[in-house]
PDB file of C-alpha atoms and ligand atoms in Angstrom:
ATOM      1  CA  MET A   1      15.527   2.685   4.451  1.00  0.00           C
ATOM      2  CA  MET A   2      14.089  -0.588   5.650  1.00  0.00           C
ATOM      3  CA  GLU A   3      14.152   0.416   9.293  1.00  0.00           C
ATOM      4  CA  ASN A   4      10.974  -0.003  11.268  1.00  0.00           C
ATOM      5  CA  THR A   5       8.357   2.255   9.874  1.00  0.00           C
ATOM      6  CA  LYS A   6       6.899   4.871  12.085  1.00  0.00           C
ATOM      7  CA  CYS A   7       3.466   6.319  12.123  1.00  0.00           C
ATOM      8  CA  ILE A   8       4.645   9.265  10.051  1.00  0.00           C
ATOM      9  CA  GLU A   9       1.757  11.557  10.648  1.00  0.00           C
ATOM     10  CA  LYS A  10       1.058  10.700  14.237  1.00  0.00           C
ATOM     11  CA  VAL A  11      -0.709  13.625  15.793  1.00  0.00           C
ATOM     12  CA  GLU A  12       0.268  14.582  19.301  1.00  0.00           C
ATOM     13  CA  LYS A  13      -1.729  12.921  22.060  1.00  0.00           C
ATOM     14  CA  LYS A  14      -3.513  10.691  19.555  1.00  0.00           C
ATOM     15  CA  VAL A  15      -2.974   6.994  19.943  1.00  0.00           C
ATOM     16  CA  CYS A  16      -2.123   5.185  16.754  1.00  0.00           C
ATOM     17  CA  ASP A  17      -3.157   1.517  16.674  1.00  0.00           C
ATOM     18  CA  HIS A  18      -0.762  -0.764  14.834  1.00  0.00           C
ATOM     19  CA  PHE A  19      -1.853  -3.948  13.120  1.00  0.00           C
ATOM     20  CA  SER A  20       0.526  -6.027  10.991  1.00  0.00           C
ATOM     21  CA  ILE A  21       0.447  -9.126   8.872  1.00  0.00           C
ATOM     22  CA  SER A  22       3.099 -11.158   7.101  1.00  0.00           C
ATOM     23  CA  VAL A  23       1.866 -12.515   3.779  1.00  0.00           C
ATOM     24  CA  PRO A  24       3.177 -15.367   1.592  1.00  0.00           C
ATOM     25  CA  ASN A  25       4.168 -14.147  -1.889  1.00  0.00           C
ATOM     26  CA  LYS A  26       1.396 -16.024  -3.648  1.00  0.00           C
ATOM     27  CA  PRO A  27      -1.392 -14.331  -5.643  1.00  0.00           C
ATOM     28  CA  GLU A  28      -4.048 -16.461  -3.938  1.00  0.00           C
ATOM     29  CA  TYR A  29      -3.476 -14.552  -0.686  1.00  0.00           C
ATOM     30  CA  VAL A  30      -4.187 -11.117  -2.195  1.00  0.00           C
ATOM     31  CA  ASN A  31      -7.878 -11.622  -1.575  1.00  0.00           C
ATOM     32  CA  VAL A  32      -7.227 -12.446   2.074  1.00  0.00           C
ATOM     33  CA  VAL A  33      -5.404  -9.122   2.365  1.00  0.00           C
ATOM     34  CA  ARG A  34      -8.259  -7.325   0.584  1.00  0.00           C
ATOM     35  CA  LEU A  35     -10.779  -8.735   3.039  1.00  0.00           C
ATOM     36  CA  THR A  36      -8.606  -7.967   6.063  1.00  0.00           C
ATOM     37  CA  THR A  37      -8.125  -4.398   4.849  1.00  0.00           C
ATOM     38  CA  SER A  38     -11.829  -4.057   4.158  1.00  0.00           C
ATOM     39  CA  ALA A  39     -12.663  -5.202   7.693  1.00  0.00           C
ATOM     40  CA  ILE A  40     -10.250  -2.693   9.240  1.00  0.00           C
ATOM     41  CA  ALA A  41     -11.477   0.174   7.043  1.00  0.00           C
ATOM     42  CA  SER A  42     -15.098  -0.674   7.702  1.00  0.00           C
ATOM     43  CA  ARG A  43     -14.545  -0.763  11.452  1.00  0.00           C
ATOM     44  CA  MET A  44     -12.894   2.665  11.217  1.00  0.00           C
ATOM     45  CA  GLY A  45     -15.999   4.150   9.611  1.00  0.00           C
ATOM     46  CA  PHE A  46     -14.905   4.624   5.981  1.00  0.00           C
ATOM     47  CA  ASN A  47     -17.856   4.647   3.584  1.00  0.00           C
ATOM     48  CA  ILE A  48     -18.422   1.930   0.981  1.00  0.00           C
ATOM     49  CA  GLU A  49     -16.830   3.903  -1.836  1.00  0.00           C
ATOM     50  CA  GLN A  50     -13.742   4.649   0.233  1.00  0.00           C
ATOM     51  CA  ILE A  51     -13.481   1.008   1.290  1.00  0.00           C
ATOM     52  CA  GLU A  52     -13.626  -0.088  -2.344  1.00  0.00           C
ATOM     53  CA  ASP A  53     -10.847   2.385  -3.205  1.00  0.00           C
ATOM     54  CA  ILE A  54      -8.643   1.129  -0.380  1.00  0.00           C
ATOM     55  CA  LYS A  55      -9.265  -2.504  -1.426  1.00  0.00           C
ATOM     56  CA  VAL A  56      -8.223  -1.820  -5.009  1.00  0.00           C
ATOM     57  CA  ALA A  57      -5.126   0.071  -3.847  1.00  0.00           C
ATOM     58  CA  ILE A  58      -3.977  -2.635  -1.426  1.00  0.00           C
ATOM     59  CA  ALA A  59      -4.531  -5.337  -4.050  1.00  0.00           C
ATOM     60  CA  GLU A  60      -2.375  -3.433  -6.568  1.00  0.00           C
ATOM     61  CA  ALA A  61       0.372  -2.923  -3.980  1.00  0.00           C
ATOM     62  CA  CYS A  62       0.344  -6.611  -2.985  1.00  0.00           C
ATOM     63  CA  THR A  63       0.374  -7.724  -6.615  1.00  0.00           C
ATOM     64  CA  ASN A  64       3.440  -5.559  -7.234  1.00  0.00           C
ATOM     65  CA  ALA A  65       5.224  -6.968  -4.179  1.00  0.00           C
ATOM     66  CA  ILE A  66       4.493 -10.510  -5.383  1.00  0.00           C
ATOM     67  CA  LYS A  67       4.977 -10.060  -9.128  1.00  0.00           C
ATOM     68  CA  HIS A  68       7.894  -7.619  -9.225  1.00  0.00           C
ATOM     69  CA  GLY A  69       9.463  -7.513  -5.774  1.00  0.00           C
ATOM     70  CA  LEU A  70       9.516 -11.139  -4.749  1.00  0.00           C
ATOM     71  CA  CYS A  71       9.159 -12.875  -8.113  1.00  0.00           C
ATOM     72  CA  ASN A  72      12.107 -15.196  -7.546  1.00  0.00           C
ATOM     73  CA  HIS A  73      12.284 -15.058  -3.783  1.00  0.00           C
ATOM     74  CA  ASN A  74      10.565 -17.558  -1.576  1.00  0.00           C
ATOM     75  CA  GLN A  75       9.707 -14.985   1.054  1.00  0.00           C
ATOM     76  CA  ASN A  76       6.827 -13.328   2.802  1.00  0.00           C
ATOM     77  CA  PHE A  77       6.158  -9.618   2.543  1.00  0.00           C
ATOM     78  CA  ASP A  78       4.782  -7.442   5.343  1.00  0.00           C
ATOM     79  CA  ILE A  79       1.844  -5.129   5.686  1.00  0.00           C
ATOM     80  CA  ASN A  80       1.511  -2.615   8.517  1.00  0.00           C
ATOM     81  CA  PHE A  81      -1.702  -0.774   9.225  1.00  0.00           C
ATOM     82  CA  PHE A  82      -1.510   2.362  11.401  1.00  0.00           C
ATOM     83  CA  ILE A  83      -4.944   3.413  12.525  1.00  0.00           C
ATOM     84  CA  ASP A  84      -6.135   6.545  14.266  1.00  0.00           C
ATOM     85  CA  ASP A  85      -9.406   8.423  14.285  1.00  0.00           C
ATOM     86  CA  GLU A  86      -8.659  10.484  11.203  1.00  0.00           C
ATOM     87  CA  LYS A  87      -6.808   8.181   8.806  1.00  0.00           C
ATOM     88  CA  ILE A  88      -5.355   4.825   7.920  1.00  0.00           C
ATOM     89  CA  ILE A  89      -1.718   4.467   6.900  1.00  0.00           C
ATOM     90  CA  ILE A  90      -0.838   1.230   5.108  1.00  0.00           C
ATOM     91  CA  ASP A  91       2.734   0.133   4.450  1.00  0.00           C
ATOM     92  CA  VAL A  92       3.433  -2.718   2.034  1.00  0.00           C
ATOM     93  CA  ILE A  93       7.033  -3.821   2.448  1.00  0.00           C
ATOM     94  CA  ASP A  94       8.952  -6.417   0.463  1.00  0.00           C
ATOM     95  CA  LYS A  95      12.616  -7.262   0.765  1.00  0.00           C
ATOM     96  CA  GLY A  96      12.818  -8.152  -2.919  1.00  0.00           C
ATOM     97  CA  THR A  97      14.422  -6.771  -6.076  1.00  0.00           C
ATOM     98  CA  GLY A  98      13.610  -3.096  -5.631  1.00  0.00           C
ATOM     99  CA  PHE A  99      13.389  -0.636  -8.532  1.00  0.00           C
ATOM    100  CA  ALA A 100      14.153   2.950  -9.504  1.00  0.00           C
ATOM    101  CA  SER A 101      10.995   4.393  -7.967  1.00  0.00           C
ATOM    102  CA  ASN A 102      12.028   7.965  -8.835  1.00  0.00           C
ATOM    103  CA  GLU A 103      11.768   7.046 -12.507  1.00  0.00           C
ATOM    104  CA  ILE A 104       8.124   6.027 -12.466  1.00  0.00           C
ATOM    105  CA  GLU A 105       6.466   7.415 -15.561  1.00  0.00           C
ATOM    106  CA  LYS A 106       2.892   8.567 -15.792  1.00  0.00           C
ATOM    107  CA  PRO A 107       0.940   6.194 -18.007  1.00  0.00           C
ATOM    108  CA  ASP A 108      -0.189   7.597 -21.342  1.00  0.00           C
ATOM    109  CA  LEU A 109      -3.936   7.287 -20.926  1.00  0.00           C
ATOM    110  CA  THR A 110      -4.587   8.417 -24.493  1.00  0.00           C
ATOM    111  CA  SER A 111      -2.885   5.318 -25.890  1.00  0.00           C
ATOM    112  CA  PRO A 112      -3.349   2.690 -23.231  1.00  0.00           C
ATOM    113  CA  LYS A 113      -1.021  -0.247 -23.277  1.00  0.00           C
ATOM    114  CA  GLU A 114      -1.109  -3.276 -21.098  1.00  0.00           C
ATOM    115  CA  GLY A 115       0.350  -2.902 -17.638  1.00  0.00           C
ATOM    116  CA  GLY A 116       2.042   0.010 -15.954  1.00  0.00           C
ATOM    117  CA  LEU A 117      -1.137   1.268 -14.303  1.00  0.00           C
ATOM    118  CA  GLY A 118      -0.958  -0.117 -10.771  1.00  0.00           C
ATOM    119  CA  ILE A 119       0.963   2.688  -9.087  1.00  0.00           C
ATOM    120  CA  PHE A 120      -1.024   5.313 -10.991  1.00  0.00           C
ATOM    121  CA  ILE A 121      -4.253   3.693  -9.771  1.00  0.00           C
ATOM    122  CA  ILE A 122      -2.998   3.637  -6.171  1.00  0.00           C
ATOM    123  CA  GLN A 123      -2.069   7.328  -6.432  1.00  0.00           C
ATOM    124  CA  SER A 124      -5.504   8.223  -7.777  1.00  0.00           C
ATOM    125  CA  LEU A 125      -7.442   6.313  -5.114  1.00  0.00           C
ATOM    126  CA  MET A 126      -5.451   7.182  -1.999  1.00  0.00           C
ATOM    127  CA  ASP A 127      -4.787  10.630  -0.515  1.00  0.00           C
ATOM    128  CA  LYS A 128      -1.000  10.264  -0.182  1.00  0.00           C
ATOM    129  CA  VAL A 129       1.419   7.693  -1.585  1.00  0.00           C
ATOM    130  CA  GLU A 130       5.135   7.416  -0.969  1.00  0.00           C
ATOM    131  CA  ILE A 131       7.427   4.785  -2.466  1.00  0.00           C
ATOM    132  CA  VAL A 132      10.909   4.117  -1.138  1.00  0.00           C
ATOM    133  CA  SER A 133      12.816   1.473  -3.047  1.00  0.00           C
ATOM    134  CA  GLU A 134      16.403   0.327  -3.287  1.00  0.00           C
ATOM    135  CA  ILE A 135      17.680  -2.033  -5.950  1.00  0.00           C
ATOM    136  CA  GLY A 136      18.511  -5.377  -4.405  1.00  0.00           C
ATOM    137  CA  LYS A 137      17.040  -4.439  -1.036  1.00  0.00           C
ATOM    138  CA  GLY A 138      13.338  -4.008  -1.540  1.00  0.00           C
ATOM    139  CA  THR A 139      10.452  -1.628  -1.609  1.00  0.00           C
ATOM    140  CA  ARG A 140       8.180   0.127   0.843  1.00  0.00           C
ATOM    141  CA  LEU A 141       4.996   1.605  -0.520  1.00  0.00           C
ATOM    142  CA  GLN A 142       3.157   3.737   1.990  1.00  0.00           C
ATOM    143  CA  MET A 143      -0.358   4.984   1.351  1.00  0.00           C
ATOM    144  CA  ILE A 144      -2.693   7.125   3.417  1.00  0.00           C
ATOM    145  CA  LYS A 145      -6.449   7.544   3.282  1.00  0.00           C
ATOM    146  CA  TYR A 146      -8.241  10.117   5.421  1.00  0.00           C
ATOM    147  CA  LEU A 147     -11.660   9.614   6.901  1.00  0.00           C
ATOM    148  CA  GLY A 148     -14.232  12.210   5.985  1.00  0.00           C
ATOM    149  CA  ASP A 149     -14.298  14.170   2.769  1.00  0.00           C
ATOM    150  CA  ASP A 150     -11.651  13.436   0.204  1.00  0.00           C
ATOM    151  CA  ILE A 151      -8.921  16.058   0.266  1.00  0.00           C
TER     152      ILE A 151
HETATM  153  N1  ATP B   1       7.343  -3.917  -5.110  1.00  0.00           N
HETATM  154  C1  ATP B   1       8.005  -3.728  -6.266  1.00  0.00           C
HETATM  155  N2  ATP B   1       9.247  -4.279  -6.422  1.00  0.00           N
HETATM  156  C2  ATP B   1       9.937  -4.108  -7.566  1.00  0.00           C
HETATM  157  N3  ATP B   1       9.493  -3.383  -8.626  1.00  0.00           N
HETATM  158  C3  ATP B   1       8.281  -2.819  -8.527  1.00  0.00           C
HETATM  159  C4  ATP B   1       7.479  -2.942  -7.347  1.00  0.00           C
HETATM  160  N4  ATP B   1       6.337  -2.249  -7.539  1.00  0.00           N
HETATM  161  C5  ATP B   1       6.418  -1.725  -8.763  1.00  0.00           C
HETATM  162  N5  ATP B   1       7.584  -2.048  -9.373  1.00  0.00           N
HETATM  163  C6  ATP B   1       8.038  -1.597 -10.708  1.00  0.00           C
HETATM  164  O1  ATP B   1       7.258  -0.481 -11.097  1.00  0.00           O
HETATM  165  C7  ATP B   1       6.615  -0.749 -12.338  1.00  0.00           C
HETATM  166  C8  ATP B   1       5.250  -0.072 -12.370  1.00  0.00           C
HETATM  167  O2  ATP B   1       4.347  -0.728 -11.483  1.00  0.00           O
HETATM  168  P1  ATP B   1       2.798  -0.677 -11.799  1.00  0.00           P
HETATM  169  O3  ATP B   1       2.076  -1.427 -10.750  1.00  0.00           O
HETATM  170  O4  ATP B   1       2.424   0.761 -12.011  1.00  0.00           O
HETATM  171  O5  ATP B   1       2.664  -1.393 -13.200  1.00  0.00           O
HETATM  172  P2  ATP B   1       2.773  -2.958 -13.543  1.00  0.00           P
HETATM  173  O6  ATP B   1       2.773  -3.757 -12.273  1.00  0.00           O
HETATM  174  O7  ATP B   1       3.932  -3.120 -14.466  1.00  0.00           O
HETATM  175  O8  ATP B   1       1.433  -3.230 -14.344  1.00  0.00           O
HETATM  176  P3  ATP B   1      -0.041  -3.348 -13.741  1.00  0.00           P
HETATM  177  O9  ATP B   1       0.019  -2.990 -12.278  1.00  0.00           O
HETATM  178  O10 ATP B   1      -0.854  -2.351 -14.529  1.00  0.00           O
HETATM  179  O11 ATP B   1      -0.421  -4.767 -13.969  1.00  0.00           O
HETATM  180  C9  ATP B   1       6.574  -2.267 -12.453  1.00  0.00           C
HETATM  181  O12 ATP B   1       6.540  -2.694 -13.805  1.00  0.00           O
HETATM  182  C10 ATP B   1       7.875  -2.667 -11.772  1.00  0.00           C
HETATM  183  O13 ATP B   1       8.951  -2.549 -12.659  1.00  0.00           O
HETATM  184 MG1   MG B   2       1.318  -3.473 -10.804  1.00  0.00          MG
END
């Protein structure tokens, strides 16, 4: 599952630009990732609201990689950005603890408790989210945001 990620939705004839960064698993770098992501999204033509959504989503994904995935590992995690003229695909990949991603529960918003909201927030802000995780091997969270009207 940790093989090189492809541009899953690559449309024929369209060129997909690929931009990647390797990030130390320290919370102080999350803001660097937010700013990098913001710069890419802005250059692509996303509006301010969409850019804010993408920034929140990437910050939640990075925080999970750092806090849950790599908590006891002294390792970097990777972010891949696949860019074309209709969407951005962002992969956040850690080779950390992994988890049972098929057992993610929807948070009970009527009786909010602390924590357990990050993935739900990512799903609400992005157009598509896919999580592939394997215990002991790591996690890949892939999220897609389309330019233009929200779908
Ligand atoms: N990259 C990851 N590696 C390992 N486990 C993860 C990863 N991402 C998420 N998880 C697991 O999924 C759970 C839900 O993640 P989510 O971001 O929704 O909530 P949280 O991180 O516990 O709390 P919050 O994001 O609201 O502070 C986490 O508690 C953790 O067990
Ligand atoms: Mg979280």
